[in-house]
Amino acid sequence: MNDLLEKANKLGIKIPAITAEEINEQIKPVLKKMEEAGVMLDCEALNSLDVKLSDKLKVIEAEIYEKAGRELNIGSPIQMADLLFNELKLPSEGLRRTKSGVSTAAQELKKIEDCHPIIPLMLEQRELSKLISTYLKPLPLLVDENSRLHTTYGLETSTGRLTSSEPNLQNIPIRGTFGGEIRAAFVATEGMKLIAADYSQIELRVVACMAKDTAMIEAFEQGEDIHSRTAAEIFNVKQKDVTPDQRRKAKAVNFGIVYGQTPYGLSQALNIPVDEAAKYIKTYFEVHKGIKNYINEMIEKAHSDGYVETIFGTRRYLPNIASHIRYISEAEERMAINMPVQGTAAEILKLAMIKLDRELSSLNTKYEARNTKQIQNSNLKNSEIVSGFDIRVSDLAHMLLTVHDEIVVEVPSSEAKQVAQIVKDAMEGVVKLCVPIEVSLGIGDNWAEAK
DNA sequence: AACTAGGCT
DNA sequence: GTATAAGCCTAGTTG
């Protein structure tokens, strides 16, 4: 523990005196409450979207059969690859190969999108069948008698993140044509609102601090748009002259830092030549010497100690860091770079949840006292006072979900603004990094609206 | 059970 | 020569 505080001091970080093990013990009852509370699902909305998309899917599949000249199993990558590259003779150079042949992943198909009308159809088919089979069909079958969905949170990950399963509520769609509609089916109870509170670039703030990277620290202190700042650096332009495409590329570079980027990886992510990607990375490290140094330090530590760790002491052992098989050792190097950052961000979120749980509990006690008093003074029945609050009077505002850098809270509409500020303050203040921590807030009747 | 694919941060 | 940006969970196909 003393080690941890000492380490934090060196980095200019103020953290609560608590170990990773203690964080995990204390988060358990919080997660249990969230699991039991569940989140209300608008099953009718999902069912009608299911009907709509299933109809659309049938039409698209018929068109695929027509273009193919025969019926085949569209869900089989083997059969589809055979059709595309053997029968239709579409070009397969430049496409990734899997163990079973040419990849038909959407990312690869986009490269030959203009070669044949069947490709756009396949992409649309994939999107629809994914949504239908993973979300629209299964989720409505899992709700309880109150239309609420109960996930199970897990603590067993290699970085310290949480997992969510049966159902996984950490991969509910948000992008794409229908993502928003699906997320909008996660609704607040009558008379209540959802608050969605998101850490803004928490991993980059963490790495800026762990790496003591002067340029990145300055960017966050000044409240700059970090991606456009990076764009200005790697393209050697003024920040105001950064184009949207330059910003998009810089965003990928920033993601890459946290992932242990390689020229090849960046080139794939951006669909650009490897040497162009290599240039961006080279320029980036010329500006961000602190980041470069952090990367070297983590790799060295993994070699010397056999593990890397977060600020709070969660460890990840990397037994193959010295493997003579290069891609094995390189994979563990990337884990060594990523884990302390992803893991520390996860710990910050867990600590915020523990803190927020306490604050909401004490707030709820006050509400309860107030409501009891109102009931006594008014001669109204309890049910009339709390009508619309279809949950225990002692538990009015509560956390429902968490998605890595986000917390979703359910709260009586009348208290939403006040509680949102409490959530934001708890999340922003739970630890003091060497840069400000920012949380963005949304309030709405459903999860899409609250983002 | 392995593989491929694809949803999220 | 071989792989190739971190961490998860779920669904469908294949053998």
Short mmCIF file of N, CA and C in Angstrom, two decimals, chain A residues 174-300:
data_model
loop_
_atom_site.label_atom_id
_atom_site.label_comp_id
_atom_site.label_asym_id
_atom_site.label_seq_id
_atom_site.Cartn_x
_atom_site.Cartn_y
_atom_site.Cartn_z
N ILE A 174 -25.12 1.20 -30.70
CA ILE A 174 -25.34 2.65 -30.63
C ILE A 174 -25.06 3.29 -31.98
N ARG A 175 -24.14 2.68 -32.77
CA ARG A 175 -23.82 3.22 -34.10
C ARG A 175 -24.72 2.57 -35.14
N GLY A 176 -24.49 2.95 -36.36
CA GLY A 176 -25.22 2.32 -37.46
C GLY A 176 -26.64 2.87 -37.57
N THR A 177 -27.32 2.42 -38.64
CA THR A 177 -28.65 2.95 -38.94
C THR A 177 -29.66 2.68 -37.83
N PHE A 178 -29.51 1.51 -37.16
CA PHE A 178 -30.54 1.13 -36.20
C PHE A 178 -30.03 1.07 -34.76
N GLY A 179 -28.76 1.39 -34.57
CA GLY A 179 -28.17 1.33 -33.23
C GLY A 179 -28.93 2.18 -32.22
N GLY A 180 -29.21 3.41 -32.63
CA GLY A 180 -29.91 4.32 -31.73
C GLY A 180 -31.28 3.79 -31.34
N GLU A 181 -31.97 3.17 -32.30
CA GLU A 181 -33.30 2.64 -32.01
C GLU A 181 -33.25 1.52 -30.98
N ILE A 182 -32.18 0.71 -31.06
CA ILE A 182 -32.07 -0.39 -30.10
C ILE A 182 -31.74 0.16 -28.72
N ARG A 183 -30.83 1.09 -28.68
CA ARG A 183 -30.47 1.65 -27.37
C ARG A 183 -31.64 2.43 -26.77
N ALA A 184 -32.48 2.99 -27.62
CA ALA A 184 -33.63 3.73 -27.11
C ALA A 184 -34.66 2.81 -26.45
N ALA A 185 -34.53 1.52 -26.65
CA ALA A 185 -35.45 0.57 -26.01
C ALA A 185 -35.06 0.30 -24.56
N PHE A 186 -33.91 0.82 -24.14
CA PHE A 186 -33.53 0.77 -22.72
C PHE A 186 -34.07 2.03 -22.08
N VAL A 187 -35.14 1.89 -21.30
CA VAL A 187 -35.92 3.06 -20.89
C VAL A 187 -35.90 3.24 -19.38
N ALA A 188 -36.24 4.46 -18.98
CA ALA A 188 -36.41 4.75 -17.56
C ALA A 188 -37.81 4.32 -17.14
N THR A 189 -37.93 3.91 -15.89
CA THR A 189 -39.24 3.62 -15.31
C THR A 189 -40.11 4.87 -15.37
N GLU A 190 -41.41 4.66 -15.48
CA GLU A 190 -42.37 5.78 -15.49
C GLU A 190 -42.06 6.76 -14.36
N GLY A 191 -42.01 8.03 -14.71
CA GLY A 191 -41.75 9.04 -13.68
C GLY A 191 -40.28 9.24 -13.37
N MET A 192 -39.44 8.47 -14.06
CA MET A 192 -38.00 8.58 -13.79
C MET A 192 -37.24 8.92 -15.07
N LYS A 193 -35.97 9.23 -14.88
CA LYS A 193 -35.09 9.53 -16.02
C LYS A 193 -33.84 8.65 -15.91
N LEU A 194 -33.17 8.50 -17.04
CA LEU A 194 -31.85 7.89 -17.03
C LEU A 194 -30.81 8.99 -17.14
N ILE A 195 -29.76 8.84 -16.36
CA ILE A 195 -28.60 9.72 -16.48
C ILE A 195 -27.47 8.86 -17.03
N ALA A 196 -26.84 9.29 -18.12
CA ALA A 196 -25.65 8.61 -18.62
C ALA A 196 -24.46 9.54 -18.41
N ALA A 197 -23.47 9.06 -17.68
CA ALA A 197 -22.29 9.87 -17.38
C ALA A 197 -21.06 9.14 -17.90
N ASP A 198 -20.33 9.83 -18.77
CA ASP A 198 -19.19 9.24 -19.48
C ASP A 198 -17.89 9.94 -19.13
N TYR A 199 -16.86 9.17 -18.80
CA TYR A 199 -15.54 9.77 -18.71
C TYR A 199 -15.08 10.14 -20.10
N SER A 200 -14.54 11.35 -20.24
CA SER A 200 -14.06 11.78 -21.54
C SER A 200 -12.57 11.46 -21.67
N GLN A 201 -12.24 10.58 -22.63
CA GLN A 201 -10.84 10.20 -22.89
C GLN A 201 -10.08 9.79 -21.64
N ILE A 202 -10.70 8.97 -20.83
CA ILE A 202 -10.07 8.63 -19.56
C ILE A 202 -8.74 7.90 -19.76
N GLU A 203 -8.67 7.03 -20.75
CA GLU A 203 -7.42 6.27 -20.93
C GLU A 203 -6.27 7.16 -21.38
N LEU A 204 -6.56 8.12 -22.24
CA LEU A 204 -5.50 9.03 -22.68
C LEU A 204 -5.05 9.94 -21.53
N ARG A 205 -5.98 10.33 -20.68
CA ARG A 205 -5.61 11.14 -19.52
C ARG A 205 -4.72 10.32 -18.58
N VAL A 206 -5.10 9.06 -18.40
CA VAL A 206 -4.31 8.19 -17.53
C VAL A 206 -2.90 8.01 -18.09
N VAL A 207 -2.80 7.75 -19.38
CA VAL A 207 -1.47 7.50 -19.94
C VAL A 207 -0.64 8.78 -19.97
N ALA A 208 -1.29 9.90 -20.20
CA ALA A 208 -0.57 11.18 -20.16
C ALA A 208 0.13 11.34 -18.82
N CYS A 209 -0.60 10.96 -17.80
CA CYS A 209 -0.13 11.09 -16.43
C CYS A 209 0.92 10.03 -16.08
N MET A 210 0.66 8.79 -16.43
CA MET A 210 1.61 7.73 -16.11
C MET A 210 2.91 7.96 -16.86
N ALA A 211 2.81 8.51 -18.07
CA ALA A 211 3.99 8.72 -18.91
C ALA A 211 4.62 10.09 -18.66
N LYS A 212 3.92 10.92 -17.86
CA LYS A 212 4.38 12.31 -17.65
C LYS A 212 4.70 12.97 -18.98
N ASP A 213 3.82 12.81 -19.93
CA ASP A 213 4.06 13.35 -21.26
C ASP A 213 3.65 14.83 -21.31
N THR A 214 4.67 15.67 -21.39
CA THR A 214 4.45 17.12 -21.25
C THR A 214 3.42 17.66 -22.24
N ALA A 215 3.57 17.29 -23.50
CA ALA A 215 2.68 17.84 -24.53
C ALA A 215 1.24 17.40 -24.29
N MET A 216 1.07 16.14 -23.91
CA MET A 216 -0.30 15.66 -23.72
C MET A 216 -0.92 16.25 -22.45
N ILE A 217 -0.11 16.38 -21.41
CA ILE A 217 -0.60 17.00 -20.18
C ILE A 217 -1.06 18.42 -20.47
N GLU A 218 -0.25 19.14 -21.24
CA GLU A 218 -0.61 20.52 -21.59
C GLU A 218 -1.94 20.55 -22.34
N ALA A 219 -2.09 19.64 -23.28
CA ALA A 219 -3.33 19.61 -24.07
C ALA A 219 -4.55 19.45 -23.17
N PHE A 220 -4.46 18.52 -22.22
CA PHE A 220 -5.61 18.29 -21.34
C PHE A 220 -5.82 19.45 -20.38
N GLU A 221 -4.72 20.04 -19.91
CA GLU A 221 -4.86 21.18 -19.01
C GLU A 221 -5.57 22.34 -19.70
N GLN A 222 -5.25 22.52 -21.00
CA GLN A 222 -5.86 23.63 -21.75
C GLN A 222 -7.26 23.27 -22.24
N GLY A 223 -7.68 22.06 -22.00
CA GLY A 223 -9.01 21.65 -22.43
C GLY A 223 -9.13 21.54 -23.94
N GLU A 224 -8.02 21.20 -24.60
CA GLU A 224 -8.04 21.12 -26.06
C GLU A 224 -8.73 19.85 -26.55
N ASP A 225 -9.13 19.88 -27.82
CA ASP A 225 -9.60 18.68 -28.50
C ASP A 225 -8.36 17.83 -28.79
N ILE A 226 -8.22 16.72 -28.08
CA ILE A 226 -6.96 15.97 -28.10
C ILE A 226 -6.66 15.41 -29.50
N HIS A 227 -7.71 15.01 -30.21
CA HIS A 227 -7.47 14.42 -31.53
C HIS A 227 -7.01 15.47 -32.54
N SER A 228 -7.60 16.66 -32.47
CA SER A 228 -7.17 17.68 -33.43
C SER A 228 -5.79 18.20 -33.05
N ARG A 229 -5.48 18.19 -31.76
CA ARG A 229 -4.12 18.55 -31.35
C ARG A 229 -3.10 17.56 -31.94
N THR A 230 -3.40 16.28 -31.80
CA THR A 230 -2.52 15.26 -32.36
C THR A 230 -2.39 15.42 -33.87
N ALA A 231 -3.52 15.73 -34.51
CA ALA A 231 -3.50 15.94 -35.97
C ALA A 231 -2.56 17.08 -36.32
N ALA A 232 -2.66 18.17 -35.58
CA ALA A 232 -1.80 19.32 -35.84
C ALA A 232 -0.33 18.91 -35.72
N GLU A 233 -0.04 18.05 -34.74
CA GLU A 233 1.34 17.60 -34.53
C GLU A 233 1.84 16.72 -35.67
N ILE A 234 1.06 15.70 -36.01
CA ILE A 234 1.60 14.74 -36.98
C ILE A 234 1.51 15.25 -38.42
N PHE A 235 0.63 16.22 -38.68
CA PHE A 235 0.55 16.75 -40.04
C PHE A 235 1.23 18.11 -40.16
N ASN A 236 1.79 18.58 -39.04
CA ASN A 236 2.53 19.83 -39.02
C ASN A 236 1.70 20.99 -39.59
N VAL A 237 0.50 21.12 -39.05
CA VAL A 237 -0.36 22.25 -39.43
C VAL A 237 -0.85 22.92 -38.16
N LYS A 238 -1.44 24.10 -38.31
CA LYS A 238 -2.03 24.75 -37.14
C LYS A 238 -3.33 24.02 -36.79
N GLN A 239 -3.62 24.05 -35.49
CA GLN A 239 -4.77 23.27 -35.03
C GLN A 239 -6.06 23.71 -35.71
N LYS A 240 -6.17 24.98 -36.01
CA LYS A 240 -7.41 25.48 -36.63
C LYS A 240 -7.52 25.04 -38.09
N ASP A 241 -6.40 24.61 -38.68
CA ASP A 241 -6.42 24.20 -40.08
C ASP A 241 -6.57 22.69 -40.27
N VAL A 242 -6.74 21.96 -39.16
CA VAL A 242 -6.88 20.50 -39.24
C VAL A 242 -8.17 20.14 -39.98
N THR A 243 -8.05 19.26 -40.98
CA THR A 243 -9.24 18.84 -41.72
C THR A 243 -9.89 17.66 -40.99
N PRO A 244 -11.17 17.42 -41.27
CA PRO A 244 -11.84 16.29 -40.63
C PRO A 244 -11.11 14.96 -40.86
N ASP A 245 -10.56 14.80 -42.06
CA ASP A 245 -9.86 13.55 -42.35
C ASP A 245 -8.55 13.44 -41.55
N GLN A 246 -7.87 14.55 -41.39
CA GLN A 246 -6.66 14.54 -40.57
C GLN A 246 -7.01 14.20 -39.12
N ARG A 247 -8.10 14.75 -38.65
CA ARG A 247 -8.52 14.48 -37.28
C ARG A 247 -8.87 13.00 -37.10
N ARG A 248 -9.55 12.45 -38.10
CA ARG A 248 -9.91 11.04 -38.05
C ARG A 248 -8.67 10.16 -37.95
N LYS A 249 -7.66 10.49 -38.74
CA LYS A 249 -6.43 9.72 -38.70
C LYS A 249 -5.72 9.87 -37.36
N ALA A 250 -5.70 11.09 -36.86
CA ALA A 250 -5.04 11.34 -35.57
C ALA A 250 -5.75 10.61 -34.45
N LYS A 251 -7.07 10.51 -34.56
CA LYS A 251 -7.83 9.77 -33.56
C LYS A 251 -7.39 8.32 -33.52
N ALA A 252 -7.17 7.76 -34.70
CA ALA A 252 -6.69 6.37 -34.77
C ALA A 252 -5.29 6.25 -34.16
N VAL A 253 -4.46 7.26 -34.38
CA VAL A 253 -3.13 7.25 -33.78
C VAL A 253 -3.25 7.27 -32.25
N ASN A 254 -4.14 8.11 -31.74
CA ASN A 254 -4.31 8.18 -30.29
C ASN A 254 -4.82 6.85 -29.72
N PHE A 255 -5.73 6.22 -30.42
CA PHE A 255 -6.17 4.89 -29.98
C PHE A 255 -5.00 3.93 -29.98
N GLY A 256 -4.20 4.05 -31.02
CA GLY A 256 -3.06 3.15 -31.16
C GLY A 256 -2.10 3.22 -29.99
N ILE A 257 -1.92 4.40 -29.45
CA ILE A 257 -0.99 4.53 -28.32
C ILE A 257 -1.38 3.61 -27.20
N VAL A 258 -2.66 3.63 -26.89
CA VAL A 258 -3.15 2.84 -25.78
C VAL A 258 -3.09 1.34 -26.11
N TYR A 259 -3.08 1.01 -27.39
CA TYR A 259 -3.11 -0.39 -27.79
C TYR A 259 -1.74 -0.96 -28.11
N GLY A 260 -0.71 -0.13 -28.06
CA GLY A 260 0.62 -0.63 -28.43
C GLY A 260 0.76 -0.69 -29.94
N GLN A 261 0.62 0.47 -30.55
CA GLN A 261 0.45 0.52 -31.99
C GLN A 261 1.67 0.04 -32.79
N THR A 262 1.33 -0.45 -33.97
CA THR A 262 2.35 -0.85 -34.95
C THR A 262 1.98 -0.17 -36.27
N PRO A 263 2.96 0.05 -37.12
CA PRO A 263 2.64 0.64 -38.43
C PRO A 263 1.60 -0.20 -39.18
N TYR A 264 1.76 -1.52 -39.12
CA TYR A 264 0.82 -2.38 -39.83
C TYR A 264 -0.60 -2.22 -39.28
N GLY A 265 -0.71 -2.24 -37.95
CA GLY A 265 -2.02 -2.11 -37.31
C GLY A 265 -2.69 -0.80 -37.68
N LEU A 266 -1.93 0.28 -37.63
CA LEU A 266 -2.49 1.58 -37.99
C LEU A 266 -2.88 1.63 -39.46
N SER A 267 -2.05 0.99 -40.30
CA SER A 267 -2.35 1.00 -41.73
C SER A 267 -3.66 0.26 -42.02
N GLN A 268 -3.89 -0.81 -41.28
CA GLN A 268 -5.13 -1.58 -41.44
C GLN A 268 -6.33 -0.77 -40.95
N ALA A 269 -6.14 -0.12 -39.79
CA ALA A 269 -7.25 0.63 -39.21
C ALA A 269 -7.67 1.77 -40.12
N LEU A 270 -6.69 2.37 -40.82
CA LEU A 270 -6.99 3.53 -41.64
C LEU A 270 -7.07 3.20 -43.12
N ASN A 271 -6.74 1.95 -43.45
CA ASN A 271 -6.70 1.53 -44.85
C ASN A 271 -5.76 2.44 -45.65
N ILE A 272 -4.55 2.57 -45.13
CA ILE A 272 -3.51 3.37 -45.79
C ILE A 272 -2.25 2.52 -45.88
N PRO A 273 -1.27 2.95 -46.70
CA PRO A 273 -0.02 2.18 -46.81
C PRO A 273 0.73 2.13 -45.47
N VAL A 274 1.47 1.05 -45.28
CA VAL A 274 2.21 0.87 -44.03
C VAL A 274 3.23 1.99 -43.81
N ASP A 275 3.88 2.41 -44.89
CA ASP A 275 4.93 3.42 -44.67
C ASP A 275 4.34 4.77 -44.30
N GLU A 276 3.12 5.04 -44.77
CA GLU A 276 2.46 6.28 -44.35
C GLU A 276 2.12 6.20 -42.86
N ALA A 277 1.60 5.05 -42.45
CA ALA A 277 1.28 4.85 -41.03
C ALA A 277 2.54 5.00 -40.19
N ALA A 278 3.63 4.43 -40.69
CA ALA A 278 4.90 4.50 -39.95
C ALA A 278 5.36 5.94 -39.76
N LYS A 279 5.11 6.76 -40.77
CA LYS A 279 5.48 8.18 -40.67
C LYS A 279 4.73 8.87 -39.55
N TYR A 280 3.42 8.62 -39.49
CA TYR A 280 2.60 9.24 -38.45
C TYR A 280 3.14 8.87 -37.07
N ILE A 281 3.44 7.58 -36.92
CA ILE A 281 3.88 7.11 -35.61
C ILE A 281 5.23 7.72 -35.25
N LYS A 282 6.11 7.78 -36.23
CA LYS A 282 7.43 8.35 -36.00
C LYS A 282 7.30 9.80 -35.53
N THR A 283 6.51 10.56 -36.28
CA THR A 283 6.32 11.97 -35.92
C THR A 283 5.70 12.10 -34.53
N TYR A 284 4.73 11.22 -34.26
CA TYR A 284 4.06 11.28 -32.97
C TYR A 284 5.07 11.11 -31.83
N PHE A 285 5.95 10.14 -31.96
CA PHE A 285 6.89 9.88 -30.86
C PHE A 285 7.97 10.96 -30.76
N GLU A 286 8.21 11.69 -31.86
CA GLU A 286 9.15 12.81 -31.76
C GLU A 286 8.58 13.91 -30.86
N VAL A 287 7.28 14.08 -30.93
CA VAL A 287 6.63 15.09 -30.07
C VAL A 287 6.42 14.53 -28.66
N HIS A 288 5.99 13.27 -28.60
CA HIS A 288 5.59 12.68 -27.31
C HIS A 288 6.67 11.73 -26.80
N LYS A 289 7.76 12.33 -26.35
CA LYS A 289 8.87 11.53 -25.85
C LYS A 289 8.49 10.81 -24.56
N GLY A 290 7.60 11.43 -23.80
CA GLY A 290 7.15 10.81 -22.54
C GLY A 290 6.43 9.49 -22.82
N ILE A 291 5.60 9.48 -23.85
CA ILE A 291 4.87 8.26 -24.21
C ILE A 291 5.84 7.18 -24.67
N LYS A 292 6.79 7.60 -25.51
CA LYS A 292 7.79 6.65 -26.00
C LYS A 292 8.53 6.01 -24.82
N ASN A 293 8.89 6.86 -23.87
CA ASN A 293 9.61 6.40 -22.68
C ASN A 293 8.74 5.46 -21.83
N TYR A 294 7.47 5.80 -21.68
CA TYR A 294 6.54 4.93 -20.94
C TYR A 294 6.49 3.54 -21.56
N ILE A 295 6.40 3.50 -22.87
CA ILE A 295 6.33 2.22 -23.57
C ILE A 295 7.58 1.39 -23.29
N ASN A 296 8.73 2.02 -23.40
CA ASN A 296 9.98 1.30 -23.13
C ASN A 296 10.04 0.81 -21.69
N GLU A 297 9.59 1.65 -20.78
CA GLU A 297 9.63 1.27 -19.36
C GLU A 297 8.74 0.06 -19.06
N MET A 298 7.56 0.04 -19.65
CA MET A 298 6.64 -1.08 -19.38
C MET A 298 7.20 -2.38 -19.96
N ILE A 299 7.80 -2.30 -21.13
CA ILE A 299 8.38 -3.51 -21.72
C ILE A 299 9.55 -3.99 -20.87
N GLU A 300 10.36 -3.04 -20.42
CA GLU A 300 11.48 -3.41 -19.54
C GLU A 300 10.99 -4.05 -18.25
#
